[in-house]
Amino acid sequence: MTETIKTDALIVGAGPVGLFAVFELGLFDMKCHLIDILDRPGGQCAELYPEKPIYDIPGWPSISAQGLVDKLLEQIHPFKPDFTYNRMVSSLEKLEDGSFRVTTDENEVFEAKVVVIAAGGGSFQPKRPPIPGIEPYEGKSVFYSVRRMEDFRGHDLVIVGGGDSALDWTLNLQPVAKSVTLVHRRPEFRAAPDSVNKMYAMQEMKQLAFKVGQVTGLTGADGQLSSATIKGGPEGDIEVPCTRMLPFFGLTMKLGPIAEWGLNLHENLILVDTEKFQTSVPGIFAVGDINWYPGKLKLILSGFHEVALMAQAAKRIISPGERIVFQYTTSSTSLQKKLGVVE
C-alpha cells in the first residue's frame, strides 16, 4: 500500500514562480511540497538556458537564469520544502473535506489542502526543425538548449532562428565560439530590437555572419557536423562550415493530464481571477505562464506578483476563521524569525 504524503500546499512545477510560491506560503506557516517533471528545480531556466542573462528581475541589473534559481532556493531554505522530481501529476480528485488527492505517474499519492499549479506552459519540448537527417546529430553536435557555454568554445557555430533565444545566444556565444553564423529566413526578427541592432553591428565589424535563408541539409559523420547547407538566400545555395548547431524553433507546450482536471481553460491556458489567481475549482490556484487573465504578461516578475496574492487566499482556505494580519518582512519580528534573520 502506497503511503500518502500529506502537506498544506502541493505545488506542481518547481520553476522560479513555483519556488517563490514556497516563500510566500511559508510566511503564512504553510508547508509546501513541489512536484516537477524535470530532475532538478528551476524549470525552463535550468533546463533550457541556465547561463542566459535575465535583465528584468528587480534589484538585479543582470542575473543568469541558473543564478536566479540558486538565489530562490537560498531564499526558501528556511521553510524546508520537500521536492519530488522526475514525476508528472497524472490525476486529481477533491475529497469530502475539501482537500485534494493527487497521484503521480509513478502512483505516489499526495493529499493537500490547496494545489498550486506553477507548471510554466505545461510539459515542454523544443520543436525539431524540418531538416532532413538531423536526428543522428541531436545531442552530439546539434543542441536545442545551452547548458554550458564552455561546450561551444572553439567551435564553428550555426544558430538558426529569429526570436529572442536565437539572438541572445548569438551575442552571448560569439566571444567563446571560433565562428558564429546566424541563419534566419528573412532579415526581420521577432527578437528585442536592441539585440537585433547589436547583431547587425557585430556583422558590420565581421565578428559574426548573418545569412538569410533556411538550413536544408547537414554534412558530417558519426553524429559530428562538418557543414550546413543554406538555401533560399540572395547568395544562392551555400555551404557553411559548422561543428555545432543550435536551432531555436520554439517550444511545444502541452498541459498534459492537467487538461483533464475540469478547470476552465482559455486557449490551452488555465483561466484565473486576478484577486486570488484561483481557477474555476476553489482551492486550486494557477500562477505563472500556465495561467491566463485579461492583460496577462508572461514574465517571471508577473508570476511573483501573482504568487503574493495567491498565498493570502490559500491561507484563508487552510486556516478558515483565522485573522490574517498583513505584515512587512522589513519590520515584522515574527516574519524575520521565520526567515532566520533574528533569533
XYZ file of N, CA and C in Angstrom, residues 80-290:
633
model
N 12.133 24.877 4.405
C 12.372 23.435 4.240
C 11.282 22.732 3.409
N 11.104 23.143 2.175
C 10.117 22.469 1.317
C 10.607 21.073 0.916
N 9.690 20.229 0.549
C 10.024 18.902 0.025
C 9.875 18.912 -1.492
N 10.695 18.116 -2.159
C 10.667 18.049 -3.618
C 10.513 16.607 -4.077
N 9.747 16.404 -5.132
C 9.685 15.123 -5.825
C 9.946 15.411 -7.302
N 11.038 14.847 -7.841
C 11.454 15.128 -9.215
C 11.124 13.952 -10.146
N 11.268 14.219 -11.433
C 11.042 13.192 -12.465
C 9.649 12.588 -12.374
N 8.678 13.405 -12.027
C 7.306 12.923 -11.905
C 6.339 13.874 -12.606
N 5.309 13.295 -13.195
C 4.214 14.070 -13.756
C 2.967 13.784 -12.939
N 2.225 14.821 -12.612
C 0.962 14.635 -11.905
C -0.041 14.064 -12.890
N -0.610 12.906 -12.562
C -1.486 12.219 -13.518
C -2.966 12.375 -13.211
N -3.322 12.522 -11.923
C -4.748 12.644 -11.601
C -4.950 13.478 -10.351
N -6.157 14.039 -10.243
C -6.522 14.842 -9.082
C -7.976 14.583 -8.746
N -8.267 14.453 -7.463
C -9.662 14.335 -7.030
C -9.879 15.164 -5.772
N -11.073 15.728 -5.661
C -11.412 16.517 -4.483
C -12.068 15.619 -3.462
N -11.585 15.681 -2.219
C -12.086 14.833 -1.143
C -13.258 15.497 -0.433
N -13.950 14.737 0.391
C -15.148 15.236 1.067
C -14.859 16.419 1.974
N -13.653 16.460 2.554
C -13.328 17.560 3.461
C -12.831 18.805 2.720
N -12.859 18.777 1.374
C -12.436 19.920 0.576
C -10.986 19.900 0.168
N -10.198 18.978 0.703
C -8.798 18.870 0.306
C -8.693 18.074 -0.991
N -7.471 17.863 -1.453
C -7.266 17.232 -2.755
C -6.324 16.042 -2.629
N -6.629 15.009 -3.399
C -5.727 13.860 -3.522
C -5.136 13.884 -4.927
N -3.826 13.890 -4.980
C -3.106 13.973 -6.254
C -2.236 12.734 -6.404
N -2.250 12.148 -7.585
C -1.453 10.950 -7.865
C -0.492 11.240 -9.014
N 0.751 10.736 -8.905
C 1.734 10.929 -9.961
C 1.723 9.743 -10.924
N 2.503 9.864 -11.991
C 2.599 8.781 -12.964
C 3.355 7.575 -12.410
N 3.948 7.714 -11.210
C 4.586 6.573 -10.538
C 3.737 6.095 -9.355
N 2.470 6.506 -9.352
C 1.475 6.082 -8.351
C 1.775 6.554 -6.932
N 2.571 7.610 -6.803
C 2.715 8.232 -5.493
C 1.452 9.053 -5.214
N 1.026 9.072 -3.959
C -0.223 9.739 -3.597
C 0.066 10.877 -2.620
N -0.475 12.042 -2.928
C -0.332 13.219 -2.083
C -1.719 13.722 -1.687
N -1.815 14.255 -0.484
C -3.025 14.948 -0.078
C -2.649 16.342 0.400
N -3.375 17.349 -0.097
C -3.051 18.736 0.220
C -4.330 19.540 0.367
N -4.245 20.577 1.194
C -5.416 21.433 1.396
C -5.627 22.370 0.219
N -4.522 22.764 -0.444
C -4.619 23.554 -1.670
C -3.607 23.011 -2.678
N -3.902 23.228 -3.946
C -2.997 22.848 -5.031
C -2.653 24.113 -5.810
N -1.360 24.316 -6.036
C -0.891 25.476 -6.794
C -0.220 24.969 -8.074
N -0.803 25.298 -9.208
C -0.231 24.883 -10.494
C 0.711 25.982 -10.965
N 1.997 25.666 -11.003
C 3.018 26.623 -11.429
C 3.902 25.949 -12.473
N 3.239 25.268 -13.405
C 3.956 24.385 -14.329
C 4.377 25.078 -15.618
N 4.634 26.395 -15.561
C 5.065 27.094 -16.771
C 4.029 26.940 -17.870
N 4.435 26.470 -19.033
C 3.488 26.213 -20.117
C 3.030 24.770 -20.116
N 3.269 24.054 -19.033
C 2.986 22.628 -19.009
C 4.270 21.875 -19.338
N 4.153 20.643 -19.763
C 5.347 19.918 -20.204
C 5.772 20.504 -21.546
N 7.077 20.646 -21.754
C 7.544 21.328 -22.952
C 8.695 20.558 -23.575
N 8.788 20.697 -24.895
C 9.938 20.145 -25.589
C 10.231 21.014 -26.810
N 11.510 21.195 -27.143
C 11.851 22.031 -28.292
C 11.301 21.437 -29.585
N 10.903 22.316 -30.502
C 10.422 21.859 -31.802
C 11.607 21.490 -32.686
N 11.529 20.343 -33.301
C 12.593 19.908 -34.205
C 12.431 20.619 -35.549
N 13.486 21.218 -36.073
C 13.372 21.906 -37.371
C 13.220 20.911 -38.515
N 12.621 21.346 -39.618
C 12.404 20.439 -40.756
C 13.657 20.268 -41.607
N 14.705 19.725 -40.996
C 15.964 19.489 -41.699
C 16.146 17.985 -41.853
N 16.168 17.474 -43.079
C 16.315 16.029 -43.275
C 17.601 15.500 -42.633
N 17.487 14.367 -41.963
C 18.655 13.708 -41.400
C 19.255 14.367 -40.182
N 18.471 15.168 -39.462
C 19.021 15.862 -38.296
C 19.149 14.941 -37.077
N 18.343 13.883 -37.035
C 18.264 13.043 -35.830
C 19.600 12.477 -35.358
N 20.466 11.953 -36.236
C 21.726 11.367 -35.733
C 22.652 12.374 -35.066
N 22.436 13.658 -35.348
C 23.318 14.685 -34.780
C 22.816 15.229 -33.440
N 21.543 14.961 -33.122
C 20.953 15.530 -31.918
C 21.648 14.999 -30.663
N 22.003 15.917 -29.781
C 22.676 15.547 -28.544
C 24.163 15.338 -28.687
N 24.678 15.369 -29.931
C 26.111 15.199 -30.178
C 26.729 16.475 -30.741
N 26.093 17.031 -31.758
C 26.567 18.311 -32.298
C 25.421 19.253 -32.631
N 24.193 18.790 -32.518
C 23.009 19.647 -32.626
C 22.321 19.663 -31.268
N 22.128 20.862 -30.736
C 21.544 21.005 -29.404
C 20.403 22.015 -29.446
N 19.408 21.776 -28.585
C 18.243 22.660 -28.552
C 18.260 23.589 -27.342
N 19.313 23.534 -26.558
C 19.474 24.431 -25.422
C 20.961 24.540 -25.110
N 21.300 25.545 -24.311
C 22.678 25.762 -23.891
C 22.745 25.597 -22.383
N 23.338 24.512 -21.945
C 23.505 24.296 -20.506
C 24.843 24.824 -20.018
N 25.870 24.705 -20.866
C 27.196 25.216 -20.514
C 27.781 25.905 -21.732
N 28.071 27.194 -21.603
C 28.644 27.931 -22.724
C 29.985 27.347 -23.146
N 30.716 26.789 -22.174
C 32.038 26.229 -22.474
C 31.970 25.086 -23.487
N 30.821 24.418 -23.566
C 30.678 23.318 -24.521
C 30.782 23.791 -25.967
N 30.680 25.102 -26.185
C 30.711 25.641 -27.544
C 32.003 26.406 -27.831
N 32.901 26.408 -26.858
C 34.162 27.131 -27.043
C 34.973 26.500 -28.177
N 35.469 27.349 -29.068
C 36.332 26.905 -30.155
C 35.619 26.235 -31.309
N 34.297 26.226 -31.317
C 33.546 25.566 -32.389
C 33.046 26.567 -33.426
N 32.899 26.079 -34.655
C 32.192 26.822 -35.696
C 30.707 26.584 -35.466
N 30.001 27.631 -35.075
C 28.628 27.512 -34.593
C 27.638 28.134 -35.571
N 26.600 27.376 -35.896
C 25.468 27.896 -36.668
C 24.263 27.941 -35.743
N 23.646 29.124 -35.651
C 22.433 29.309 -34.858
C 21.299 29.623 -35.822
N 20.184 28.912 -35.654
C 19.067 29.051 -36.592
C 17.842 29.560 -35.847
N 17.266 30.658 -36.332
C 16.056 31.182 -35.714
C 16.024 32.698 -35.745
N 14.859 33.263 -35.406
C 14.705 34.706 -35.460
C 14.084 35.302 -34.218
N 14.010 34.541 -33.133
C 13.428 35.030 -31.893
C 14.498 35.438 -30.890
N 14.058 35.716 -29.667
C 14.984 36.181 -28.635
C 16.067 35.156 -28.308
N 15.689 33.870 -28.250
C 16.696 32.853 -27.903
C 17.820 32.833 -28.923
N 17.464 32.872 -30.222
C 18.483 32.836 -31.275
C 19.392 34.054 -31.200
N 18.807 35.236 -31.034
C 19.627 36.458 -30.978
C 20.452 36.515 -29.698
N 19.858 36.153 -28.572
C 20.585 36.204 -27.306
C 21.816 35.304 -27.337
N 21.630 34.064 -27.846
C 22.763 33.156 -27.849
C 23.770 33.497 -28.934
N 23.332 34.136 -30.001
C 24.286 34.643 -30.998
C 25.236 35.638 -30.344
N 24.685 36.548 -29.549
C 25.506 37.561 -28.892
C 26.336 36.980 -27.754
N 25.753 36.073 -26.970
C 26.451 35.548 -25.786
C 27.530 34.528 -26.118
N 27.331 33.786 -27.218
C 28.313 32.759 -27.563
C 29.395 33.255 -28.520
N 29.188 34.412 -29.093
C 30.184 34.938 -30.030
C 31.583 35.040 -29.416
N 31.706 35.474 -28.153
C 33.065 35.582 -27.587
C 33.767 34.250 -27.371
N 33.025 33.144 -27.265
C 33.681 31.863 -26.954
C 33.801 30.951 -28.174
N 32.936 31.123 -29.162
C 32.976 30.253 -30.342
C 34.086 30.693 -31.299
N 34.549 29.755 -32.110
C 35.529 30.085 -33.144
C 34.901 30.983 -34.188
N 33.661 30.649 -34.582
C 32.889 31.486 -35.504
C 31.416 31.286 -35.213
N 30.606 32.308 -35.506
C 29.167 32.228 -35.313
C 28.479 32.700 -36.589
N 27.569 31.862 -37.091
C 26.738 32.230 -38.232
C 25.281 32.118 -37.814
N 24.561 33.224 -37.896
C 23.133 33.242 -37.600
C 22.368 33.081 -38.910
N 21.405 32.174 -38.922
C 20.609 31.917 -40.125
C 19.139 32.162 -39.804
N 18.503 33.001 -40.612
C 17.067 33.246 -40.475
C 16.486 33.442 -41.871
N 15.249 33.036 -42.024
C 14.645 33.028 -43.355
C 14.384 34.421 -43.920
N 14.440 35.435 -43.096
C 14.258 36.808 -43.581
C 15.067 37.756 -42.689
N 15.315 38.996 -43.163
C 16.130 39.936 -42.379
C 15.376 40.599 -41.241
N 14.068 40.340 -41.105
C 13.302 40.873 -39.981
C 13.241 39.820 -38.871
N 13.261 40.301 -37.609
C 13.321 39.394 -36.475
C 12.165 39.632 -35.510
N 11.901 38.636 -34.677
C 10.894 38.755 -33.623
C 11.550 39.048 -32.276
N 12.823 39.291 -32.281
C 13.585 39.484 -31.049
C 13.588 40.955 -30.631
N 14.139 41.206 -29.444
C 14.244 42.569 -28.935
C 15.065 43.419 -29.901
N 14.587 44.620 -30.253
C 15.305 45.475 -31.218
C 16.759 45.734 -30.831
N 17.035 45.892 -29.537
C 18.405 46.148 -29.111
C 19.320 44.986 -29.476
N 18.822 43.763 -29.304
C 19.624 42.584 -29.659
C 19.871 42.524 -31.164
N 18.848 42.838 -31.943
C 18.989 42.825 -33.404
C 20.016 43.866 -33.836
N 19.948 45.070 -33.257
C 20.899 46.126 -33.611
C 22.324 45.722 -33.262
N 22.500 45.073 -32.103
C 23.831 44.625 -31.703
C 24.357 43.567 -32.671
N 23.474 42.662 -33.098
C 23.896 41.619 -34.034
C 24.361 42.233 -35.347
N 23.582 43.178 -35.894
C 23.965 43.807 -37.161
C 25.268 44.593 -37.014
N 25.469 45.230 -35.858
C 26.720 45.957 -35.623
C 27.907 45.004 -35.611
N 27.740 43.841 -34.995
C 28.818 42.858 -34.959
C 29.064 42.267 -36.337
N 28.005 42.159 -37.127
C 28.182 41.687 -38.504
C 29.009 42.699 -39.304
N 28.717 43.987 -39.108
C 29.474 45.032 -39.805
C 30.953 44.960 -39.460
N 31.252 44.608 -38.219
C 32.648 44.510 -37.772
C 33.244 43.135 -38.066
N 32.454 42.311 -38.782
C 32.885 40.959 -39.171
C 33.210 40.074 -37.968
N 32.506 40.320 -36.864
C 32.671 39.469 -35.686
C 31.765 38.251 -35.740
N 30.777 38.296 -36.611
C 29.896 37.157 -36.849
C 29.305 37.308 -38.243
N 28.612 36.272 -38.696
C 27.975 36.308 -40.024
C 26.474 36.117 -39.870
N 25.720 36.795 -40.710
C 24.271 36.595 -40.766
C 23.895 36.208 -42.180
N 23.174 35.111 -42.321
C 22.753 34.613 -43.622
C 21.229 34.521 -43.676
N 20.651 35.103 -44.723
C 19.222 34.946 -44.968
C 19.010 33.649 -45.731
N 18.093 32.823 -45.261
C 17.822 31.550 -45.909
C 17.389 30.515 -44.887
N 17.387 29.270 -45.296
C 16.991 28.181 -44.416
C 17.984 27.041 -44.526
N 18.282 26.418 -43.400
C 19.153 25.238 -43.403
C 18.350 24.064 -43.951
N 18.822 23.486 -45.039
C 18.091 22.392 -45.703
C 18.830 21.061 -45.670
N 20.093 21.082 -45.218
C 20.836 19.832 -45.164
C 22.051 19.936 -44.276
N 22.495 18.791 -43.783
C 23.656 18.728 -42.907
C 24.661 17.722 -43.440
N 25.945 18.024 -43.228
C 27.007 17.111 -43.634
C 27.848 16.783 -42.402
N 28.210 15.521 -42.284
C 29.031 15.093 -41.165
C 29.071 13.588 -41.085
N 29.626 13.077 -39.993
C 29.728 11.630 -39.802
C 29.739 11.316 -38.319
N 29.135 10.185 -37.964
C 29.112 9.702 -36.575
C 28.565 10.738 -35.602
N 27.551 11.460 -36.040
C 26.905 12.441 -35.183
C 27.621 13.771 -35.077
N 28.755 13.912 -35.756
C 29.523 15.158 -35.684
C 29.377 15.952 -36.976
N 28.905 17.178 -36.862
C 28.695 18.031 -38.025
C 30.013 18.537 -38.602
N 29.989 18.778 -39.928
C 31.113 19.457 -40.571
C 30.649 20.678 -41.355
N 29.372 20.653 -41.841
C 28.858 21.819 -42.560
C 27.341 21.754 -42.642
N 26.752 22.907 -42.982
C 25.301 23.011 -43.163
C 25.023 23.672 -44.501
N 24.008 23.196 -45.184
C 23.594 23.772 -46.466
C 22.493 24.793 -46.222
N 22.685 25.998 -46.759
C 21.699 27.065 -46.615
C 21.168 27.431 -47.993
N 19.840 27.406 -48.126
C 19.194 27.722 -49.395
C 18.181 28.844 -49.192
N 17.841 29.482 -50.329
C 16.782 30.482 -50.305
C 17.240 31.893 -50.066
N 18.555 32.117 -49.956
C 19.052 33.458 -49.708
C 19.556 34.120 -50.974
N 19.927 35.387 -50.894
C 20.413 36.118 -52.068
C 21.726 35.578 -52.626
N 22.475 34.828 -51.822
C 23.745 34.265 -52.294
C 23.572 32.930 -53.006
N 22.334 32.461 -53.109
C 22.108 31.141 -53.669
C 22.421 30.066 -52.645
N 22.608 28.837 -53.112
C 22.912 27.746 -52.194
C 24.363 27.864 -51.723
N 24.549 27.814 -50.399
C 25.899 27.921 -49.850
C 26.110 26.852 -48.793
N 27.386 26.502 -48.589
C 27.788 25.588 -47.530
C 28.527 26.385 -46.461
N 28.068 26.247 -45.223
C 28.701 26.954 -44.117
C 29.366 25.933 -43.194
N 30.664 26.041 -42.976
C 31.315 25.113 -42.048
C 30.724 25.256 -40.654
N 30.445 24.130 -40.016
C 29.971 24.191 -38.633
C 30.220 22.867 -37.937
N 30.590 22.971 -36.668
C 30.780 21.772 -35.847
C 29.750 21.688 -34.726
N 28.975 22.766 -34.574
C 27.869 22.783 -33.619
C 26.704 23.578 -34.215
N 25.490 23.139 -33.928
C 24.311 23.863 -34.389
C 23.313 23.996 -33.253
N 22.697 25.190 -33.174
C 21.640 25.465 -32.200
C 20.391 25.940 -32.951
N 19.427 25.061 -33.189
C 18.177 25.507 -33.813
C 17.189 25.969 -32.744
N 16.626 27.166 -32.922
C 15.623 27.689 -31.993
C 14.319 27.923 -32.743
N 13.481 26.895 -32.754
C 12.214 26.943 -33.474
C 11.032 26.955 -32.517
N 11.292 27.343 -31.286
C 10.216 27.428 -30.312
C 10.017 26.129 -29.556
N 9.033 26.145 -28.669
C 8.725 25.001 -27.817
C 7.303 24.522 -28.076
N 7.117 23.227 -27.972
C 5.778 22.661 -27.996
C 5.319 22.497 -26.555
N 4.252 23.204 -26.209
C 3.745 23.170 -24.843
C 2.489 22.311 -24.771
N 2.414 21.480 -23.766
C 1.233 20.651 -23.556
C 0.852 20.669 -22.085
N -0.446 20.864 -21.822
C -0.907 20.820 -20.438
C -0.809 19.422 -19.860
N -0.890 18.423 -20.720
C -0.853 17.051 -20.237
C -2.098 16.724 -19.424
N -1.965 15.876 -18.390
C -3.138 15.457 -17.607
C -3.876 16.615 -16.927
N -3.213 17.754 -16.726
C -3.882 18.899 -16.095
C -5.102 19.320 -16.904
N -5.052 19.109 -18.214
C -6.175 19.477 -19.073
C -7.428 18.673 -18.752
N -7.275 17.548 -18.039
C -8.418 16.692 -17.712
C -8.944 16.943 -16.301
N -8.486 17.990 -15.644
C -8.887 18.238 -14.267
C -10.201 18.993 -14.132
N -10.829 19.340 -15.239
C -12.110 20.038 -15.181
C -11.983 21.526 -14.929
N -10.812 22.097 -15.161
C -10.603 23.530 -14.967
C -11.021 24.285 -16.227
N -11.543 25.486 -16.044
C -11.862 26.317 -17.201
C -10.571 26.750 -17.890
N -10.528 26.580 -19.217
C -9.321 26.891 -19.978
C -9.577 28.026 -20.966
N -8.497 28.689 -21.347
C -8.531 29.722 -22.381
C -7.346 29.470 -23.299
N -7.623 28.969 -24.494
C -6.567 28.680 -25.470
C -5.449 27.845 -24.836
N -5.831 26.780 -24.178
C -4.913 25.807 -23.582
C -4.145 26.359 -22.382
N -4.617 27.471 -21.826
C -4.073 28.000 -20.584
C -5.188 28.013 -19.545
N -4.818 28.079 -18.277
C -5.805 27.975 -17.199
C -6.341 29.358 -16.844
N -7.637 29.520 -16.941
C -8.291 30.792 -16.643
C -8.344 31.008 -15.133
N -7.919 32.186 -14.680
C -7.922 32.516 -13.248
C -8.511 33.911 -13.053
N -8.876 34.197 -11.795
C -9.270 35.563 -11.453
C -8.017 36.350 -11.092
N -8.129 37.664 -10.989
C -6.958 38.487 -10.671
C -6.960 38.974 -9.223
N -7.878 38.451 -8.428
C -7.883 38.748 -6.998
C -7.081 37.714 -6.230
N -7.283 36.438 -6.588
C -6.646 35.345 -5.850
C -5.828 34.435 -6.761
N -5.992 34.583 -8.077
C -5.385 33.684 -9.053
C -5.832 32.252 -8.821
N -7.113 32.156 -8.467
C -7.764 30.875 -8.279
C -8.398 30.438 -9.593
N -8.423 29.142 -9.817
C -9.050 28.591 -11.010
C -10.552 28.474 -10.793
N -11.219 27.812 -11.707
C -12.665 27.601 -11.578
C -13.005 26.599 -10.483
N -11.991 25.917 -9.948
C -12.194 24.982 -8.834
C -11.610 25.610 -7.569
N -12.438 25.954 -6.580
C -11.926 26.550 -5.345
C -10.858 25.671 -4.697
N -9.761 26.314 -4.299
C -8.668 25.577 -3.678
C -7.568 25.199 -4.649
N -7.825 25.359 -5.944
C -6.784 25.119 -6.946
C -6.420 26.463 -7.562
N -5.140 26.805 -7.479
C -4.643 28.075 -7.991
C -3.697 27.813 -9.166
N -3.545 28.808 -10.025
C -2.597 28.697 -11.137
C -1.825 30.011 -11.241
N -0.507 29.927 -11.229
C 0.347 31.111 -11.270
C 1.429 30.919 -12.328
N 1.932 32.040 -12.855
C 2.982 31.966 -13.857
C 2.437 31.772 -15.256
N 3.299 31.294 -16.152
C 2.969 31.231 -17.576
C 1.793 30.323 -17.907
N 1.428 29.439 -16.997
C 0.364 28.488 -17.307
C -1.020 29.098 -17.165
